[in-house]
C-alpha cells in the first residue's frame, strides 16, 4: 500500500507500515485493510496484537478509492465495530491519520 507509506509510527521501524491498518470512512465505519490474522485478538478486550495500529480516515469511499486504487473494494475487508475502534483509541493503541 504505497499511498500510506511514511506515515509516522512509534518505536523501532519508525515510518514503516504497522502490521495492522484500519480504514475509517466518514469516521463512522471502520474496516481492516491489513492484519486480518489479528482480527480475533482485536475484538477481545484483553487481546494480544501488535501495536501501534494505523487508522487512515477518508471522507468518503471515493476518496479511499482515489488513494488505494479503483480496484479497491470495502466488500473484501472485515468490518470493525466503532466501539472497538473507540476502545483502541482510548487505550492509545491507535495512530490516526486523515488522508
C-alpha positions as a Python dict, from the first residue, in 0.01 Angstrom:
ca = {
    (1, 'X'): (0, 0, 0),
    (2, 'X'): (240, 266, -123),
    (3, 'X'): (-2, 552, -73),
    (4, 'X'): (23, 511, 304),
    (5, 'X'): (399, 460, 338),
    (6, 'X'): (584, 703, 555),
    (7, 'X'): (300, 776, 796),
    (8, 'X'): (472, 824, 1131),
    (9, 'X'): (494, 527, 1363),
    (10, 'X'): (634, 482, 1711),
    (11, 'X'): (935, 282, 1819),
    (12, 'X'): (1160, 59, 1607),
    (13, 'X'): (1093, 82, 1236),
    (14, 'X'): (956, 435, 1270),
    (15, 'X'): (789, 537, 944),
    (16, 'X'): (717, 179, 832),
    (17, 'X'): (368, 40, 786),
    (18, 'X'): (230, -115, 1106),
    (19, 'X'): (115, -479, 1087),
    (20, 'X'): (-247, -368, 1137),
    (21, 'X'): (-408, -95, 927),
    (22, 'X'): (-769, 12, 962),
    (23, 'X'): (-961, 232, 723),
    (24, 'X'): (-1217, 478, 856),
    (25, 'X'): (-1488, 605, 624),
    (26, 'X'): (-1656, 926, 741),
    (27, 'X'): (-1515, 845, 1089),
    (28, 'X'): (-1822, 622, 1135),
    (29, 'X'): (-1739, 293, 960),
    (30, 'X'): (-1413, 106, 1013),
    (31, 'X'): (-1255, -178, 816),
    (32, 'X'): (-946, -398, 849),
    (33, 'X'): (-728, -323, 546),
    (34, 'X'): (-420, -509, 668),
    (35, 'X'): (-376, -753, 956),
    (36, 'X'): (-672, -989, 917),
    (37, 'X'): (-475, -1251, 1110),
    (38, 'X'): (-511, -1033, 1424),
    (39, 'X'): (-887, -982, 1389),
    (40, 'X'): (-992, -1215, 1673),
    (41, 'X'): (-742, -1057, 1910),
    (42, 'X'): (-857, -706, 1818),
    (43, 'X'): (-1213, -796, 1909),
    (44, 'X'): (-1117, -914, 2258),
    (45, 'X'): (-1090, -655, 2533),
    (46, 'X'): (-766, -819, 2653),
    (47, 'X'): (-641, -944, 2315),
    (48, 'X'): (-274, -967, 2222),
    (49, 'X'): (-188, -787, 1896),
    (50, 'X'): (96, -573, 1761),
    (51, 'X'): (79, -200, 1824),
    (52, 'X'): (51, 71, 1716),
    (53, 'X'): (-244, 28, 1485),
    (54, 'X'): (-275, 274, 1200),
    (55, 'X'): (-621, 407, 1117),
    (56, 'X'): (-639, 609, 797),
    (57, 'X'): (-958, 815, 777),
    (58, 'X'): (-1123, 908, 449),
    (59, 'X'): (-1414, 1147, 400),
    (60, 'X'): (-1582, 913, 150),
    (61, 'X'): (-1532, 575, -15),
    (62, 'X'): (-1448, 768, -331),
    (63, 'X'): (-1152, 927, -152),
    (64, 'X'): (-1038, 582, -40),
    (65, 'X'): (-1058, 452, -397),
    (66, 'X'): (-863, 754, -521),
    (67, 'X'): (-576, 670, -284),
    (68, 'X'): (-597, 289, -282),
    (69, 'X'): (-690, 237, -647),
    (70, 'X'): (-1009, 177, -840),
    (71, 'X'): (-984, -200, -777),
    (72, 'X'): (-1015, -147, -401),
    (73, 'X'): (-1338, -284, -253),
    (74, 'X'): (-1462, -246, 104),
    (75, 'X'): (-1650, -571, 50),
    (76, 'X'): (-1318, -754, 75),
    (77, 'X'): (-1244, -604, 420),
    (78, 'X'): (-1366, -709, 764),
    (79, 'X'): (-1585, -452, 939),
    (80, 'X'): (-1483, -339, 1289),
    (81, 'X'): (-1748, -201, 1523),
    (82, 'X'): (-1691, 168, 1603),
    (83, 'X'): (-1689, 91, 1979),
    (84, 'X'): (-1388, -138, 1927),
    (85, 'X'): (-1209, 145, 1748),
    (86, 'X'): (-1307, 378, 2035),
    (87, 'X'): (-1155, 129, 2282),
    (88, 'X'): (-833, 109, 2079),
    (89, 'X'): (-824, 490, 2068),
    (90, 'X'): (-887, 517, 2444),
    (91, 'X'): (-613, 259, 2516),
    (92, 'X'): (-376, 468, 2300),
    (93, 'X'): (-312, 180, 2056),
    (94, 'X'): (-430, 383, 1757),
    (95, 'X'): (-244, 626, 1534),
    (96, 'X'): (-497, 818, 1326),
    (97, 'X'): (-428, 996, 1001),
    (98, 'X'): (-658, 1183, 768),
    (99, 'X'): (-581, 1125, 400),
}
